Coordinates of C-alpha atoms in Angstrom, one line a residue:
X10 CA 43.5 -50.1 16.6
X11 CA 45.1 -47.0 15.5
X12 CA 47.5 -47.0 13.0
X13 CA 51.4 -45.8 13.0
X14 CA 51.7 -42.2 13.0
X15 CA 47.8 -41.9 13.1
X16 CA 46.5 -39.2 15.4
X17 CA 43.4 -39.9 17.3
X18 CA 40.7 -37.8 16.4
X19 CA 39.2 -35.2 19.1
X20 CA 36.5 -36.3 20.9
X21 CA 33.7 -33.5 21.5
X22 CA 30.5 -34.4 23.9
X23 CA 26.9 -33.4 22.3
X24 CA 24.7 -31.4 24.3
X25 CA 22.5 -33.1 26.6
X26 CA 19.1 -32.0 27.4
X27 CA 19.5 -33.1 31.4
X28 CA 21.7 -30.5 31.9
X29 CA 18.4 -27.8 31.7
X30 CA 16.9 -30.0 34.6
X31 CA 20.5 -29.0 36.6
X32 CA 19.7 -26.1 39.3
X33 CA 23.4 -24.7 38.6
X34 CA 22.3 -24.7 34.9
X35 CA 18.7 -24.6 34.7
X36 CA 18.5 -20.9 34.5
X37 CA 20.3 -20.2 31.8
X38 CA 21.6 -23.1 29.5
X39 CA 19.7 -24.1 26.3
X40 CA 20.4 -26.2 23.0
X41 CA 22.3 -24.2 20.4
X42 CA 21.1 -23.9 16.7
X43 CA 25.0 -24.1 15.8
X44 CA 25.4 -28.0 16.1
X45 CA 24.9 -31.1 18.7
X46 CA 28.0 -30.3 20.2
X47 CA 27.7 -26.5 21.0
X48 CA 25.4 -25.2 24.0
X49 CA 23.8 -21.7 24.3
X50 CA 24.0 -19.3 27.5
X51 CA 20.8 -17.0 27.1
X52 CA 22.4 -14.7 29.7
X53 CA 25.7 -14.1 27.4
X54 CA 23.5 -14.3 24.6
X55 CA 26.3 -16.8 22.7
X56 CA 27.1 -20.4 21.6
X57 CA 30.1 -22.7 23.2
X58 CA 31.5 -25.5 22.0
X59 CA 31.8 -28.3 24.3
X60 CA 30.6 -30.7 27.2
X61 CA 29.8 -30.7 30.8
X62 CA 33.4 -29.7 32.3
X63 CA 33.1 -26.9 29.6
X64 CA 29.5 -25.2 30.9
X65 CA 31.2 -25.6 34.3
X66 CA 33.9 -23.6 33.4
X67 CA 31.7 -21.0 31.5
X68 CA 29.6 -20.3 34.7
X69 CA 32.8 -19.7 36.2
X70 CA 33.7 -16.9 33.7
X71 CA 33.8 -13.2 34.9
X72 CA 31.6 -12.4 31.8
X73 CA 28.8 -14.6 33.0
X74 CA 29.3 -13.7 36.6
X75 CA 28.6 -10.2 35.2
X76 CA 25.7 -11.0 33.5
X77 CA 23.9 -13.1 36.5
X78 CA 24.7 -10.0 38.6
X79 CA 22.7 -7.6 36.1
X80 CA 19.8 -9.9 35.9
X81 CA 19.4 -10.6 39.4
X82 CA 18.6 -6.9 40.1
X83 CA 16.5 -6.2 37.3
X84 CA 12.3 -6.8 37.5
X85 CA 10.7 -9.5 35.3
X86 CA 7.9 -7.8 32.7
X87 CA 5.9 -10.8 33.6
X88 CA 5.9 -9.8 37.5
X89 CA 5.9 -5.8 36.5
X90 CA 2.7 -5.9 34.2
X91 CA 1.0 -8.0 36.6
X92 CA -1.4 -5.5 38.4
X93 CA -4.8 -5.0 36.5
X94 CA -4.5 -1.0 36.4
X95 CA -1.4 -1.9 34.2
X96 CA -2.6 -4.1 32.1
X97 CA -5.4 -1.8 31.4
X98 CA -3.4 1.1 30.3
X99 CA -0.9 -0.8 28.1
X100 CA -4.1 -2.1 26.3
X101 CA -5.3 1.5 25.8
X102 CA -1.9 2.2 24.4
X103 CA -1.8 0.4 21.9
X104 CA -5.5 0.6 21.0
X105 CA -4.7 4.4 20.6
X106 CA -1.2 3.8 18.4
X107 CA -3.0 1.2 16.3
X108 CA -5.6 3.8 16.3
X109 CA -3.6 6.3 15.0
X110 CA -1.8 4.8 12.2
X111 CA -5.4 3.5 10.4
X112 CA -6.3 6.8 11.1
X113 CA -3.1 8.1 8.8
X114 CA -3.3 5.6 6.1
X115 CA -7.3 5.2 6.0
X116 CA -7.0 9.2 5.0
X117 CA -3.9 8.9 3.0
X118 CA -1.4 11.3 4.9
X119 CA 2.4 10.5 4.5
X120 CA 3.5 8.4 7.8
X121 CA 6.3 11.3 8.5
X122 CA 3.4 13.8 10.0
X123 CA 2.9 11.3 12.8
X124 CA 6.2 12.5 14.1
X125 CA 4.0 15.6 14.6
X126 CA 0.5 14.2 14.7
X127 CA 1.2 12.6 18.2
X128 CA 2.8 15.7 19.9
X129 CA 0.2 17.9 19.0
X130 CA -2.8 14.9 20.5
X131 CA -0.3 15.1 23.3
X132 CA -0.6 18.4 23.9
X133 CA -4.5 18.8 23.6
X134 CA -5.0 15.9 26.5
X135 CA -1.7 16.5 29.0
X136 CA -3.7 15.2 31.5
X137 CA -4.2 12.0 30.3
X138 CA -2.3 8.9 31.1
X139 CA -3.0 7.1 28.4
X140 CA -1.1 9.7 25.7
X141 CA 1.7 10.4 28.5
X142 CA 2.9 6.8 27.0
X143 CA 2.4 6.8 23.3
X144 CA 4.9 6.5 21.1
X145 CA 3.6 6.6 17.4
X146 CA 6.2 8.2 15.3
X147 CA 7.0 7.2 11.7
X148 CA 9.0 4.6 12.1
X149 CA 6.5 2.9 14.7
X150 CA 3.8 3.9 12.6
X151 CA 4.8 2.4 9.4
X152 CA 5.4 -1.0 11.7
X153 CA 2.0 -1.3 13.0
X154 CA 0.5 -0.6 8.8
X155 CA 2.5 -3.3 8.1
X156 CA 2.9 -5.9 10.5
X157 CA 0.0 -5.3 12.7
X158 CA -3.0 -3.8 10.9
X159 CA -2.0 -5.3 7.4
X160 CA -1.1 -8.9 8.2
X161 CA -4.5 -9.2 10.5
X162 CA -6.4 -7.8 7.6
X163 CA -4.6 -9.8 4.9
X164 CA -5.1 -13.0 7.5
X165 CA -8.7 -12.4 7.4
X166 CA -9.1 -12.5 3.9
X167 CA -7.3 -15.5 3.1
X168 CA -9.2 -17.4 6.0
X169 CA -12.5 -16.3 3.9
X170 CA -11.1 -17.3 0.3
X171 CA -10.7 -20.5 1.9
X172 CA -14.1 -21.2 3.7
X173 CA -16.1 -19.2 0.3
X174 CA -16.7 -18.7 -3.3
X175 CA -14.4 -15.8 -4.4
X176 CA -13.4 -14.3 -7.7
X177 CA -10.1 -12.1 -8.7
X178 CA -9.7 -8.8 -10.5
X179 CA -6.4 -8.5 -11.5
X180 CA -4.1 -5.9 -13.5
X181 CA -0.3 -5.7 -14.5
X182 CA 1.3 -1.8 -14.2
X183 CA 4.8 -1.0 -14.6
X184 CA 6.5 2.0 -12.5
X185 CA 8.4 4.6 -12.9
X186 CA 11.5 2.7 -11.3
X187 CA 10.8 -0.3 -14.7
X188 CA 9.9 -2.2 -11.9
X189 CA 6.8 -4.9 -12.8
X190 CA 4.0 -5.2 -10.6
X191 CA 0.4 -7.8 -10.3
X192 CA -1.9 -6.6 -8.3
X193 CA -5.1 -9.0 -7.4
X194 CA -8.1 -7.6 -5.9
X195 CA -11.1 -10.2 -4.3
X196 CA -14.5 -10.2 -5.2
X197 CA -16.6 -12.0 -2.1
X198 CA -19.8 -11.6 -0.3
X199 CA -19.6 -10.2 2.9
X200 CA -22.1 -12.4 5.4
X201 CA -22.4 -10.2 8.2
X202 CA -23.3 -7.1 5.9
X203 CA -25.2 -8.9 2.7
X204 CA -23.0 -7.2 0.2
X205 CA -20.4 -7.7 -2.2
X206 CA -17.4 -6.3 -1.5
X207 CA -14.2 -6.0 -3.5
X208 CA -10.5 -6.4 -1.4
X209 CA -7.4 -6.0 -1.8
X210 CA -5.1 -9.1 -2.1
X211 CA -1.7 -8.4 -2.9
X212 CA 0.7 -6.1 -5.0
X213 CA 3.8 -8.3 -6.0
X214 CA 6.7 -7.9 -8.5
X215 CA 6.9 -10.3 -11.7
X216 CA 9.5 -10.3 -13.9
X217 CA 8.0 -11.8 -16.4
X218 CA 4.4 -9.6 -17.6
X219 CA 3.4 -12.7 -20.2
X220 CA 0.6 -14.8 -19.4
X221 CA 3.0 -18.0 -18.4
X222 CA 4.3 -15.4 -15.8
X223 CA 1.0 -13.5 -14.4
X224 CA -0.3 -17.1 -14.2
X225 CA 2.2 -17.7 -12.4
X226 CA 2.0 -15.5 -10.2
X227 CA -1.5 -16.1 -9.4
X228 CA -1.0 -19.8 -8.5
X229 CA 1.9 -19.2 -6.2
X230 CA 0.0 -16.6 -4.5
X231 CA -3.1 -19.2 -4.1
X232 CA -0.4 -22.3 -3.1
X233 CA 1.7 -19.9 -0.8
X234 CA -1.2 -19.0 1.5
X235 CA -3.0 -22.8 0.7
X236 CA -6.1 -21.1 -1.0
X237 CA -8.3 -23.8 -2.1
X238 CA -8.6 -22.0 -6.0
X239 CA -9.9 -25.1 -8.0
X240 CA -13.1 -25.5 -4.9
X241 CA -13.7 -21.7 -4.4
X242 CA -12.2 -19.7 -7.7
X243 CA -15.4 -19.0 -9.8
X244 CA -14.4 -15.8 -11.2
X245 CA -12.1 -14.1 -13.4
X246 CA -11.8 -10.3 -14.8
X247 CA -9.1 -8.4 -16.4
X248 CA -8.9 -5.6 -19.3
X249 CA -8.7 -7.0 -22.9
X250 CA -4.7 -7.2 -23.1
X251 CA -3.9 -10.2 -25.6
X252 CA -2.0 -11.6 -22.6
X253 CA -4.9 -11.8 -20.5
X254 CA -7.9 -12.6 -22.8
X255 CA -6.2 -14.2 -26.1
X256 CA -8.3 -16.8 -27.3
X257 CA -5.2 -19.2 -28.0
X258 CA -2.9 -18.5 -25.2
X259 CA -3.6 -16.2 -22.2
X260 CA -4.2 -16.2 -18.4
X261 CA -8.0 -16.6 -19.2
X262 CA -7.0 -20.2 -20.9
X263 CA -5.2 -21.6 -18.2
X264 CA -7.2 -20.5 -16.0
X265 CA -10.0 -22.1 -17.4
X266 CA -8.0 -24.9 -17.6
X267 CA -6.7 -24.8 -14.4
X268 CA -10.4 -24.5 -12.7
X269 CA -13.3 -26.4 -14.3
X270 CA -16.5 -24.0 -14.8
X271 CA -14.7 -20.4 -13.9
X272 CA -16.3 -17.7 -15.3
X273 CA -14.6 -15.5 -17.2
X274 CA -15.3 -11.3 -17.7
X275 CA -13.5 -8.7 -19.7
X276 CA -13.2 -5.5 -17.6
X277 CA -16.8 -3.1 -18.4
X278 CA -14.7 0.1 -18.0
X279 CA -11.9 -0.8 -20.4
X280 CA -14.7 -2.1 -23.0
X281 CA -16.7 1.1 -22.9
X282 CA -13.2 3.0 -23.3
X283 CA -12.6 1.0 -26.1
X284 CA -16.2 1.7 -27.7
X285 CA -16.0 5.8 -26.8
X286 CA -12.4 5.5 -28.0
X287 CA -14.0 4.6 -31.6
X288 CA -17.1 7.2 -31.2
X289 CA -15.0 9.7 -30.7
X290 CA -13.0 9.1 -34.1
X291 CA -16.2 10.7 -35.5
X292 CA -15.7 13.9 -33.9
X293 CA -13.9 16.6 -36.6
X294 CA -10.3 16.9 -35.2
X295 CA -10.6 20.3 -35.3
X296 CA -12.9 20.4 -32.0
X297 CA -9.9 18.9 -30.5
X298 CA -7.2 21.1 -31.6
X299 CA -9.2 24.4 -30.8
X300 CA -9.9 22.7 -27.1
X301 CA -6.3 22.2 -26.9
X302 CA -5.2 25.4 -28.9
X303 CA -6.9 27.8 -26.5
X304 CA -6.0 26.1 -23.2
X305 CA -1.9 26.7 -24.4
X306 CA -2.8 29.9 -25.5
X307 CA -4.0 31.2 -21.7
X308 CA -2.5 29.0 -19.8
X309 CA 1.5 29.5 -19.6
X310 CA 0.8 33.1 -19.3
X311 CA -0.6 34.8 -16.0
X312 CA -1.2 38.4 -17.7
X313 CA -3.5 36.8 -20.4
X314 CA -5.3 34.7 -17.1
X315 CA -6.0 38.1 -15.1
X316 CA -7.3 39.1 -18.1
X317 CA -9.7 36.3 -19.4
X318 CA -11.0 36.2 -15.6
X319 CA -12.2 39.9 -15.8
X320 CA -14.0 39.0 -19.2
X321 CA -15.8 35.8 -17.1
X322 CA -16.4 38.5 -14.1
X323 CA -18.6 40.6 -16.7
X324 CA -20.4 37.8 -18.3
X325 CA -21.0 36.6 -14.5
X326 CA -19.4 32.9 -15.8
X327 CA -17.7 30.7 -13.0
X328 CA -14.1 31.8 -12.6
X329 CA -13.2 28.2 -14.2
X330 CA -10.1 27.0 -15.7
X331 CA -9.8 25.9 -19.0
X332 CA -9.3 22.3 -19.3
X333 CA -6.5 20.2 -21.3
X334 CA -7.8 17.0 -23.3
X335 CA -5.0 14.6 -22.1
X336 CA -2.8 12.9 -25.1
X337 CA -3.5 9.4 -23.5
X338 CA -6.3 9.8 -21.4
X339 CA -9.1 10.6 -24.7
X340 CA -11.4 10.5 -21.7
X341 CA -10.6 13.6 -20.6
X342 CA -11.5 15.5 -24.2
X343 CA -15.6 15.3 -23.2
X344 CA -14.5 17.3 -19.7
X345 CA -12.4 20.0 -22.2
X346 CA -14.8 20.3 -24.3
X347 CA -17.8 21.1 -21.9
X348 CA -15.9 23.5 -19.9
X349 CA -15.2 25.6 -23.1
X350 CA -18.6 25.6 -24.2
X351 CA -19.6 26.8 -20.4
X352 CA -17.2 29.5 -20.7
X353 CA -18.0 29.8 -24.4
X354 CA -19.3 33.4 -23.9
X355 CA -16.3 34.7 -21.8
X356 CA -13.7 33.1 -24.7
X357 CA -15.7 34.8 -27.7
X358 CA -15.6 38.2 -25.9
X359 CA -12.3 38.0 -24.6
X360 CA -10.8 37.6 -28.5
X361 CA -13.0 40.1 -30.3
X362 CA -11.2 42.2 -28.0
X363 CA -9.1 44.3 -30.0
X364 CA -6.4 45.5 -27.8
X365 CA -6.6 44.3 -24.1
X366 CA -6.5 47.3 -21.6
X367 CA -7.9 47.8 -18.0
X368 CA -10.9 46.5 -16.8
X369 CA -13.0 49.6 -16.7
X370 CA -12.0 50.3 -20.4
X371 CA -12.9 46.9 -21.7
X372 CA -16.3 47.7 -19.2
X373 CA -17.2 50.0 -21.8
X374 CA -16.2 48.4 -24.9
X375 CA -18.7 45.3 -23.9
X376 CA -21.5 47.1 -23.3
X377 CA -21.2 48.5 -27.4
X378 CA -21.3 44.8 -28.3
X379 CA -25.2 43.6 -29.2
X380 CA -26.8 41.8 -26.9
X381 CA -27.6 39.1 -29.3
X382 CA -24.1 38.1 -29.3
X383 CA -23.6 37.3 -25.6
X384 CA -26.3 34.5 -26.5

């Protein structure tokens, strides 16, 4: 019983699911993701609230009337791509789009030249019917690298970290934007060609570069895409940061904590680096400094450039440049210094010189110098 003053509260019918089986209906009504009580027209493309009286009325509306008018005249894609002939071209379509943008990415080009890349296959094949139809630009292009080509290939690899043994390589890089990045490569044998092969997993952001967060990181990627890590995770390399192979506290220890028997390997290339890094605090600095003393001299300056290549022309040297040793990369010092000691004769010339003039002047001045000292 209803109080004094108390307003009865509006009654609203939920959708029922019979009204699909309705011919007046059947065509175009479907439950709504807004509530029970709201039903969705696919032909207005919108959600109503109310019952049966109420899709009466909207099939009466001008809007819908419309909207039945336009689809009545307009070809299904199921009817249209029915023929074989069809069917066959829109495969070959996209075979050759698909085709196009591996063909981009596999060699490294920017994904703007396929704006240009397709007109000009166009234009080499007009007769074809096949390219008459593809549409490949850069927008297109970067769709297919990333949800076609890319999510195949990436659904591929977890399907074999989850049927085989697999390790991870993984390394932590921050870029120029400060922005924090993990990226985990795959170790795994490949069955069909009897090698091991190394693939690329992922390249997420973390926040948080410790080993709590790369571990982290690690294990949602494995639980996101239900890896089985503690049956199939046997392996694990990284470079000697103290966040990734402490001996307290690192991802190497909870990892081995996380997966019993895992095998553990510092990275070979960052452990050589370390041991040339020492070997080459033997070498006197000043090998370095005159390395890096002659390339500043010669390069910034194009006159002295012309010149030192006319001094490598006589001396029949390759017309090299000189090399900088890097101030991070100590690698790069052994390249420096072997390309001075090619061009070694050329230098030793080229500063006994006096007073630099033409070539055919210098010509002369060389061939005073002893012999002995071009060896």
């Amino acid at each position: 019983m209803l109080e004094v003053g108390q307003k009865k509260k509006p009654y609203t019918p939920k959708y029922k699911k019979e009204w699909q089986t309705m011919n007046e209906f059947s065509a175009w009504i479907s439950s709504s993701k807004k509530g029970e009580t709201y039903f969705h027209c696919k032909l207005c493309n919108g959600d109503f609230l109310g019952g049966l009286s109420a899709v009466r009325k909207h099939s009466k509306s001008e809007k819908h009337k419309k909207n039945v008018k336009v689809i009545s005249h307009t070809t299904r894609i199921d009817t249209m791509c029915n023929t074989a002939k069809f069917q066959s071209l829109e495969n070959k379509r996209k075979e050759a789009e698909i085709r196009l943008a591996m063909f981009i990415t596999e060699h490294n080009i920017s994904l703007r030249t396929s704006d240009h890349l397709v007109q000009l296959v166009k234009t080499l094949a007009p007769e074809s019917e096949v390219l008459k139809n593809v549409s490949c630009n850069r927008t297109k292009a970067t769709s297919i690298v990333k949800n076609v080509v890319g999510k195949y290939a990436f659904e591929i690899l977890v399907s074999k970290m989850k049927a085989q043994y697999f390790s991870i390589i993984i390394d932590e890089s921050t870029d120029k934007s400060s922005v924090k990045h993990l990226a985990i490569i795959v170790r795994m044998v490949d069955h069909n060609q009897f090698i091991v092969k190394d693939e690329f997993a992922c390249l997420q952001e973390i926040s948080n570069a410790t080993a709590n967060g790369v571990f982290e990181a690690i294990m949602d990627f494995f639980q996101k895409n239900n890896i089985p890590y503690q049956k199939n995770l046997i392996g694990f390399a990284s470079d000697g940061a103290a966040s990734m192979f402490g001996i307290n506290h690192s991802v190497k220890t909870l990892l081995e904590n996380e997966v019993k028997g895992i095998f553990v390997m510092k990275c070979i290339c960052h452990s050589l680096a370390l041991c040339a890094s020492y070997a080459c605090e033997k070498i006197p600095n000043f090998v370095e400094d005159l390395v890096r003393e002659l390339y500043v001299y010669i390069k910034y300056s194009f006159k002295l450039q012309t010149e030192f290549s006319e001094f490598q022309t006589f001396v029949e040297s390759k017309p090299l440049k000189l090399l900088h040793p890097s101030q991070t990369r100590w690698l790069s010092l052994h390249a420096s210094v072997k390309r001075t000691i090619e061009q070694y004769q050329a230098l030793k010339l080229y500063f006994q010189e006096p007073s630099p003039g033409n070539y055919d002047q210098k010509k002369i001045r060389m061939s005073e110098i002893d012999p002995a000292v071009l060896n």
